[in-house]
Structure formats: C-alpha cells, structure tokens
GROMACS .gro file of C-alpha atoms in nm:
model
  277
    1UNK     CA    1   0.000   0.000   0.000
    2UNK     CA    2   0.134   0.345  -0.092
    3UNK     CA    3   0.177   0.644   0.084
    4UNK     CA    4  -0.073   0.805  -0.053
    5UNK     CA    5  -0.335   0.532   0.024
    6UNK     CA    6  -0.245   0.472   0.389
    7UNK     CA    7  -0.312   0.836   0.437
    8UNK     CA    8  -0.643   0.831   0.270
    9UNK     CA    9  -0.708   0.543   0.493
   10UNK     CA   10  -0.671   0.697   0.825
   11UNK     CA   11  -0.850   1.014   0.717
   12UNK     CA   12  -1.197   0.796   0.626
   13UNK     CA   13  -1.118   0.617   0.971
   14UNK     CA   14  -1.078   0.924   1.123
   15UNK     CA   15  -1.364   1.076   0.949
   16UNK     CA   16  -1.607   0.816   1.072
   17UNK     CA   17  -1.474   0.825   1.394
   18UNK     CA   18  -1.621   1.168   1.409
   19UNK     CA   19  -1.894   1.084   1.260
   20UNK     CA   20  -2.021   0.787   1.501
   21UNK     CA   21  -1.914   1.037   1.755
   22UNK     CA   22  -2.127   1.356   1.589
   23UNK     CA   23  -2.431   1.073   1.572
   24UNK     CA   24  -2.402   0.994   1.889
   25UNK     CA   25  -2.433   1.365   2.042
   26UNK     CA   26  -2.696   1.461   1.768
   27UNK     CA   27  -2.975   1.142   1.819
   28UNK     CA   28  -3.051   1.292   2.231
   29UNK     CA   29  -3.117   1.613   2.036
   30UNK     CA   30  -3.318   1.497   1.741
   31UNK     CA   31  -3.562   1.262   1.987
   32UNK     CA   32  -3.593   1.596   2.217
   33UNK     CA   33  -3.690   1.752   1.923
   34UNK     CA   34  -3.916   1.542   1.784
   35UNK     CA   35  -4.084   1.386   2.126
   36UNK     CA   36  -4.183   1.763   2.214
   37UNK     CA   37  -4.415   1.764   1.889
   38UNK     CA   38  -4.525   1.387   1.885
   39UNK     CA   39  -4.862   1.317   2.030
   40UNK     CA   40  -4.722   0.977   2.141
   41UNK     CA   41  -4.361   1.061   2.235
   42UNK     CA   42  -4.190   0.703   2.358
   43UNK     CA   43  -3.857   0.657   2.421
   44UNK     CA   44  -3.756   0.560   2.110
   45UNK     CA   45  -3.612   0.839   1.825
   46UNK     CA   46  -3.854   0.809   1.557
   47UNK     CA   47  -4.074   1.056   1.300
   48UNK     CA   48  -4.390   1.177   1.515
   49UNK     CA   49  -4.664   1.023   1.430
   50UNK     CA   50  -4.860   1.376   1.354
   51UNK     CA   51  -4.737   1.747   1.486
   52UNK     CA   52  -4.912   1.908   1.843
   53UNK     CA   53  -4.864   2.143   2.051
   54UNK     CA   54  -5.015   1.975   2.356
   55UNK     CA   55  -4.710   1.901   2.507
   56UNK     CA   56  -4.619   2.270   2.557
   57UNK     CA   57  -5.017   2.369   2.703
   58UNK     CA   58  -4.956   2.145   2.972
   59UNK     CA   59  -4.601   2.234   3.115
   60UNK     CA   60  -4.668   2.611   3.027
   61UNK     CA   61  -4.795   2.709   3.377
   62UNK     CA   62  -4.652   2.877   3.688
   63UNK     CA   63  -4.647   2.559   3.895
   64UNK     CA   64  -4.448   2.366   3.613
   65UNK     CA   65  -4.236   2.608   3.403
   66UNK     CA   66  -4.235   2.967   3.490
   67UNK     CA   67  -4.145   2.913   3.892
   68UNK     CA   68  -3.866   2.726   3.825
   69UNK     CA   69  -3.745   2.858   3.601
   70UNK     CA   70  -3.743   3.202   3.759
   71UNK     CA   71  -3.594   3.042   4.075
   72UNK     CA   72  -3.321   2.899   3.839
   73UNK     CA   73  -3.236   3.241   3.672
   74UNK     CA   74  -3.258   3.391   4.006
   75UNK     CA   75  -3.011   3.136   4.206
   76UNK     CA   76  -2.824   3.082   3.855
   77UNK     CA   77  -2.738   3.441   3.756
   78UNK     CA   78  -2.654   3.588   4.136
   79UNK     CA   79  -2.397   3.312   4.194
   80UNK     CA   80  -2.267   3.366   3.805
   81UNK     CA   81  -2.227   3.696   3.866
   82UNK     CA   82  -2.079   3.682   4.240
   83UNK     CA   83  -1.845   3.424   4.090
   84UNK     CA   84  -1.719   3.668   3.823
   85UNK     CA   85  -1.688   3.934   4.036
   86UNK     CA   86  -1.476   3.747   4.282
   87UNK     CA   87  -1.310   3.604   4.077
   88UNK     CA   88  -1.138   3.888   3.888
   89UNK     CA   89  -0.963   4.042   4.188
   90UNK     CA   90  -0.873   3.716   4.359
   91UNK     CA   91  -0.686   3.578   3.976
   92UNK     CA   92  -0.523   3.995   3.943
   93UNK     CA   93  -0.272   3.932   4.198
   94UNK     CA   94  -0.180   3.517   4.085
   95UNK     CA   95  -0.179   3.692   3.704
   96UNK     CA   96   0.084   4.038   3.783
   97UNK     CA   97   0.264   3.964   4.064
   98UNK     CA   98   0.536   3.673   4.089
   99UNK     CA   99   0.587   3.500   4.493
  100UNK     CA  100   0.683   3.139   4.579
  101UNK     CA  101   0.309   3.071   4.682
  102UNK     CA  102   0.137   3.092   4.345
  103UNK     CA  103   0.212   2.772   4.194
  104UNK     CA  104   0.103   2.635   4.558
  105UNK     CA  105  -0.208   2.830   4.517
  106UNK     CA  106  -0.293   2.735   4.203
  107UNK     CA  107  -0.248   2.389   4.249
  108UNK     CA  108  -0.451   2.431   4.536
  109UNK     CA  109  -0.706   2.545   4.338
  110UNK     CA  110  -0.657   2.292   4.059
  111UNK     CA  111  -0.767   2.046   4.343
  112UNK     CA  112  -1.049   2.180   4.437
  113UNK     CA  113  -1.219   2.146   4.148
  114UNK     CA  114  -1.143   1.798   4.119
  115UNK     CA  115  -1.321   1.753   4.483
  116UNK     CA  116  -1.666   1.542   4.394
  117UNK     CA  117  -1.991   1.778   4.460
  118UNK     CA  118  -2.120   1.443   4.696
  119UNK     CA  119  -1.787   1.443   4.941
  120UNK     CA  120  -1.858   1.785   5.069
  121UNK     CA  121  -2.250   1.798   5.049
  122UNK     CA  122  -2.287   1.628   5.385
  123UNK     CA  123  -2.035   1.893   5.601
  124UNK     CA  124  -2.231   2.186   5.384
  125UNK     CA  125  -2.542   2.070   5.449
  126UNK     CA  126  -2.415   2.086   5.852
  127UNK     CA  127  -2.279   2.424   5.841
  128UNK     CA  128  -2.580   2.627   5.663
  129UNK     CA  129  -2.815   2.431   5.919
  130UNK     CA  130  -2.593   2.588   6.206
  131UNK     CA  131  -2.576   2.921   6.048
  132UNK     CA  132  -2.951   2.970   5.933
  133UNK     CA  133  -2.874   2.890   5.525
  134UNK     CA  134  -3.079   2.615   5.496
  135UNK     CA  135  -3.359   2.651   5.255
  136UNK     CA  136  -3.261   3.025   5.139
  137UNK     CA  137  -3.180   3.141   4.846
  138UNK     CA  138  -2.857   3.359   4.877
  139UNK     CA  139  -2.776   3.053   5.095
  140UNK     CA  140  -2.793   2.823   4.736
  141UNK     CA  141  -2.626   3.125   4.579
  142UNK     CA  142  -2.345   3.127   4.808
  143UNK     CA  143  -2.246   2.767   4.726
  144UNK     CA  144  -2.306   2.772   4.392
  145UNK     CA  145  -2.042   3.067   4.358
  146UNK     CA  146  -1.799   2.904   4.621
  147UNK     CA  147  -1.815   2.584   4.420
  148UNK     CA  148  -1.740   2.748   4.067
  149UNK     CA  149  -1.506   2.950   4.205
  150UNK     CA  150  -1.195   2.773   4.195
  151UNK     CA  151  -1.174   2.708   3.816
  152UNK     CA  152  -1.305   3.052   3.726
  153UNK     CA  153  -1.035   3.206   3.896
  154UNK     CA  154  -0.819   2.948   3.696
  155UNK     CA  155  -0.972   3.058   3.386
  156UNK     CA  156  -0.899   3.379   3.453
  157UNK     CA  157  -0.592   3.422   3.532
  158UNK     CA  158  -0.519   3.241   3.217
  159UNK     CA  159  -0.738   3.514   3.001
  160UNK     CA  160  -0.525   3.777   3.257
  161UNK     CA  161  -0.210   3.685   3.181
  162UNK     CA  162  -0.270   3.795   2.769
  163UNK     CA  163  -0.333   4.167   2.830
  164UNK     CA  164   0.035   4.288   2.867
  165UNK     CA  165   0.142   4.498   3.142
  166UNK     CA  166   0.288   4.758   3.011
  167UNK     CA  167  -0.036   4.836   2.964
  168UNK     CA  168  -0.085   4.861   3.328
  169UNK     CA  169   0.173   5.029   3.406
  170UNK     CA  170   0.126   5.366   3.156
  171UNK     CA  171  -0.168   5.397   3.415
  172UNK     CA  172   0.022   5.329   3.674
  173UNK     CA  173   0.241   5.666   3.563
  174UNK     CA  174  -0.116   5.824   3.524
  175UNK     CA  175  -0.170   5.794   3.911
  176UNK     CA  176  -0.416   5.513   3.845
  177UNK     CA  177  -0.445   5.275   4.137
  178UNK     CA  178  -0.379   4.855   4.049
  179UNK     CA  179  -0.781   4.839   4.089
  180UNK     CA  180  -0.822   5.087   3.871
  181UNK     CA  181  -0.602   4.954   3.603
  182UNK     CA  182  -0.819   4.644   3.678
  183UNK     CA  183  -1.115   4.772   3.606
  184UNK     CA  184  -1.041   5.013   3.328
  185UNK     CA  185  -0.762   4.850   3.098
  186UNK     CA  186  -0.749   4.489   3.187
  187UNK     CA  187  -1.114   4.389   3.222
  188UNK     CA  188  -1.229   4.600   2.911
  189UNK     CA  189  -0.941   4.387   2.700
  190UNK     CA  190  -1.024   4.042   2.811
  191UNK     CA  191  -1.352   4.057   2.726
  192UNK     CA  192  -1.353   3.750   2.570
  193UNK     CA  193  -1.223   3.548   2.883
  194UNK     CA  194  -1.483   3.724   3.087
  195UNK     CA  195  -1.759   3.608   2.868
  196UNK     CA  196  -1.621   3.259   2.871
  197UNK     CA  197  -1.564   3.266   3.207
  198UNK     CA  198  -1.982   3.371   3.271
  199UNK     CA  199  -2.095   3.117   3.019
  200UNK     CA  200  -1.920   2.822   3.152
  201UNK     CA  201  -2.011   2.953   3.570
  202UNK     CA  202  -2.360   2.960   3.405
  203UNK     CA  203  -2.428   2.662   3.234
  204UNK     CA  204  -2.237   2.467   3.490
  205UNK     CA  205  -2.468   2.592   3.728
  206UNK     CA  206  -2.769   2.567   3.554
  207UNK     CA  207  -2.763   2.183   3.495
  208UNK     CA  208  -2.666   2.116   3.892
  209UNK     CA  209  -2.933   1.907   4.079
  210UNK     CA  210  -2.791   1.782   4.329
  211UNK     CA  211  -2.681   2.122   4.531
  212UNK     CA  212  -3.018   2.270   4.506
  213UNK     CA  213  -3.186   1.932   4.590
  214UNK     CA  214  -3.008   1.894   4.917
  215UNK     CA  215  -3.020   2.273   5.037
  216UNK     CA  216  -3.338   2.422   4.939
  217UNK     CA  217  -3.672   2.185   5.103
  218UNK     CA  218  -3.948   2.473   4.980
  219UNK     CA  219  -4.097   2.341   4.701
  220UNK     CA  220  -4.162   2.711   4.518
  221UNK     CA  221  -3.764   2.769   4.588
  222UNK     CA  222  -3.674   2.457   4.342
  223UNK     CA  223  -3.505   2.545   4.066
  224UNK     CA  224  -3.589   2.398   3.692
  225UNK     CA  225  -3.338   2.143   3.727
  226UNK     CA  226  -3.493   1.997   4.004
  227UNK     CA  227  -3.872   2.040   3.943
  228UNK     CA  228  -3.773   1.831   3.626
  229UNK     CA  229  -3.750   1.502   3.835
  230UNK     CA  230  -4.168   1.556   3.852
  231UNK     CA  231  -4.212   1.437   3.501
  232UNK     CA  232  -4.079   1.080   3.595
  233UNK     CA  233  -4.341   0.960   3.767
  234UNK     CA  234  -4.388   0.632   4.003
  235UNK     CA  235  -4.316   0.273   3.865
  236UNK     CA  236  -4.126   0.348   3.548
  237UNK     CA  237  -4.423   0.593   3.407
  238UNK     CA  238  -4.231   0.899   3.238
  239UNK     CA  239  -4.474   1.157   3.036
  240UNK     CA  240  -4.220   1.149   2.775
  241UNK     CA  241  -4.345   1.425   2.553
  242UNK     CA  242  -4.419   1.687   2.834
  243UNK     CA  243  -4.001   1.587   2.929
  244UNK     CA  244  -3.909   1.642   2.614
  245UNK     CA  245  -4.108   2.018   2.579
  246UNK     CA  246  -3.988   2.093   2.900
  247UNK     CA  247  -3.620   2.003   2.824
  248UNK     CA  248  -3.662   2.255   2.497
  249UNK     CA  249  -3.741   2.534   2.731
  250UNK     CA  250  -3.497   2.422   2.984
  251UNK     CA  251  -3.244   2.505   2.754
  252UNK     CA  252  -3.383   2.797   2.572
  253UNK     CA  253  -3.217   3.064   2.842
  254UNK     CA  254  -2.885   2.893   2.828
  255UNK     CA  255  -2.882   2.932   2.405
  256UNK     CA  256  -2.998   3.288   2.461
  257UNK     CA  257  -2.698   3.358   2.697
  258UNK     CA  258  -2.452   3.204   2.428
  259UNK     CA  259  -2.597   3.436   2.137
  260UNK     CA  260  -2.564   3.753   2.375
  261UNK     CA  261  -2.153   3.683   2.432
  262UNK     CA  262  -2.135   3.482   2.120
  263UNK     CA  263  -1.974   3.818   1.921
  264UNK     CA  264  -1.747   3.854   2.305
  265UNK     CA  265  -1.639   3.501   2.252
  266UNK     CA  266  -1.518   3.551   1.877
  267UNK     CA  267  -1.358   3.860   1.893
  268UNK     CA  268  -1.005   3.794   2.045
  269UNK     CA  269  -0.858   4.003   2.263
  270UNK     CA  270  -0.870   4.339   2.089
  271UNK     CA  271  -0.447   4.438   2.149
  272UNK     CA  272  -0.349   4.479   1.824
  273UNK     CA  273  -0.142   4.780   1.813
  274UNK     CA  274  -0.166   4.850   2.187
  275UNK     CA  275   0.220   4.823   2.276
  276UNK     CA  276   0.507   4.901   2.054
  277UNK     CA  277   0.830   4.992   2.058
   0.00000   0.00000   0.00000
C-alpha cells in the first residue's frame, strides 16, 4: 500500500470516527426535538406520528415552568455573577505579581475542582443548618459561587495573563491605582475570557441538581433542574413528551446567553497595536 493510500485510509477512519461520535451527540437532540411535537412521544427516536402542541399547554404554567425557572435564573445568575466578580480580583494578583506561593495556590485550586460535589454535600449541608442557610436562596447562591469559584479564577488568570502589562503600568504613571487599572484596561481587554468565564459559571450551574436538591426543602424555591424530576413519575411511568417540551425550554435561556456573548467570545482580545516599541 502506498503512501498516498495509507493516508487516505486513516483520514476515512478518522472521518467516521467523528462521525459515530457527531451521531451519537446529535440522536438525544433529534428525539428531544421530535418527542416535544409527537402526540405519542416514547422513548424511542422516531418521525412523530402527527405534529401538536399539547405538550407545551400542559407544562406552560406557573407551577411547572415559569417558577422554576425564575428560581433557576434567580439562584443561577446571582452566583454567576458573584463568581465573576470574585473572581477577577482574587486571579489579578496570581496573574501580575510573581511570589513562591502561586504555583502552591494554584495547584490548590486545581484540586479543588477535582473535589466530587457528593464528598462535601454532607459537612455543607451541617454548616448552613448551624448558620440559618438552609432553605434560602442567597444561601444556594453562596455555594453555587464558592463551588465554581476555583476554576473561574483558573480561567482567569489564564485570560489575565494575555493583556500585557505595560499596559498597566502607563496607568500606573497616570496615578491610576492597580484596581483601577483592573477595572479600566485589563477587564475591558479580556472581554472574551470574561464572557467565557460567565458562560461556563452559568451553564455549569444551571444543569446542577444535586446542590439545590439537598439545600433548598421549599418546594416554590426549586429550581428547573430539580422540578424536572416531577415528570418521571412512580413505577417506570415517564410523560415522555411533556419531558421532552420541558427540556426545549430548559435550555432555551442557556442558548440565549450564548448568542448575547457569542460576538465577546469571537472577537479575540482586541491588542493589536496597543504596545510598541
């Protein structure tokens, strides 16, 4: 076999392997997709029998939909945001300034977010009964920021250390202040890292049903990800259609929040030009 034809040969394996792959992401889609419209959604992935809308009328409610999902954006978006916020000034110092403890730091970090969500649930759950958390909101919010916190302030400092100081420091010279040059030339330039940094706090976040399971009890504080579980009812019966409309508008704020940074995410870091010489 020739050169030439070996290296055709791996391509096409290649190619299908990314293909079986591609399939295998793509059929969940196409039966969430198609069970939301089919008047007798199953579990199978198949061509609905006809085209309804039924599915939506009855998860379109308060109770069902709107609640949860409200509580989601609510629990969702404060800890996205506290987690940003935090974690900008806490990856500054770990991006500009050199000591012996950074690497120890950061693999510090590194290891938190390797800690499993179920090994620390149980001394949590102790804690915000002790200190009145329990069932709250901001107490959810809390956690869900302290738990995404360690790899966005990884992420960060990796977007951070792109913007060059010299930037910085012509500010500096200005009489600007380190949080000033923070918030006015290093921020504003990684743009880009901040949006990936909220879209990945976010959608991590907004898929996690465990946390909110185990500290919130009320059920009008549940988030969407938990009031889910309700379509799989008791011995096996799932109402698969009403799971599979739900699921499309489940999703639909996450896809919105992608669009808004989607022009952040593709536009690079926006330096070209800003230091010569």
């Amino acid at each position: 076999m020739s050169l030439s034809s070996r290296r055709t040969a791996r391509r096409l394996a290649a190619d299908t392997g990314l293909l079986v792959v591609a399939v295998a992401f793509l059929l969940p889609l196409a039966w969430v997709v198609l069970s939301a419209i089919d008047p007798h959604a199953g579990l199978r992935v198949k061509a609905p029998d006809g085209v309804t809308l039924e599915h939506f009328d009855a998860i379109l409610t308060d109770e069902i939909t709107f609640t949860p999902l409200l509580n989601s954006l609510l629990q969702c978006g404060g800890a996205t945001a506290l987690t940003v916020v935090c974690a900008a000034p806490a990856a500054y110092p770990l991006s500009r300034y050199r000591s012996r403890l950074n690497r120890p730091f950061l693999l510090t970090i590194l290891f938190a977010t390797s800690l499993p969500i179920t090994a620390i649930m149980v001394p949590v759950y102790a804690l915000f009964v002790r200190v009145n958390l329990i069932d709250t909101v901001h107490g959810t919010v809390f956690f869900f920021a302290a738990s995404q916190l360690p790899f966005a302030i990884w992420l960060m400092k990796n977007f951070m250390d792109g913007v060059p100081k010299e930037l910085e420091e012509a500010a500096w010279t200005d009489g600007a202040s380190p949080l000033q040059s923070l918030a006015r030339i290093v921020l504003p330039l990684m743009g880009p890292g901040v949006a990936v940094v909220t879209v990945f706090s976010f959608v991590m976040m907004w898929g996690n049903f465990f946390v909110p399971f185990m500290l919130l009890l009320s059920p009008d504080l549940m988030p969407a990800s938990v009031s889910i579980n309700d379509f799989f009812g008791n011995r096996g019966m799932v109402a698969y259609g009403q799971l599979a409309a739900f699921s499309l508008v489940y999703s639909t704020p996450v896809i919105l929040l992608y669009v808004l940074v989607s022009r952040r995410l593709g536009a690079g870091f926006a330096l070209g030009g800003a230091v010569k010489g």
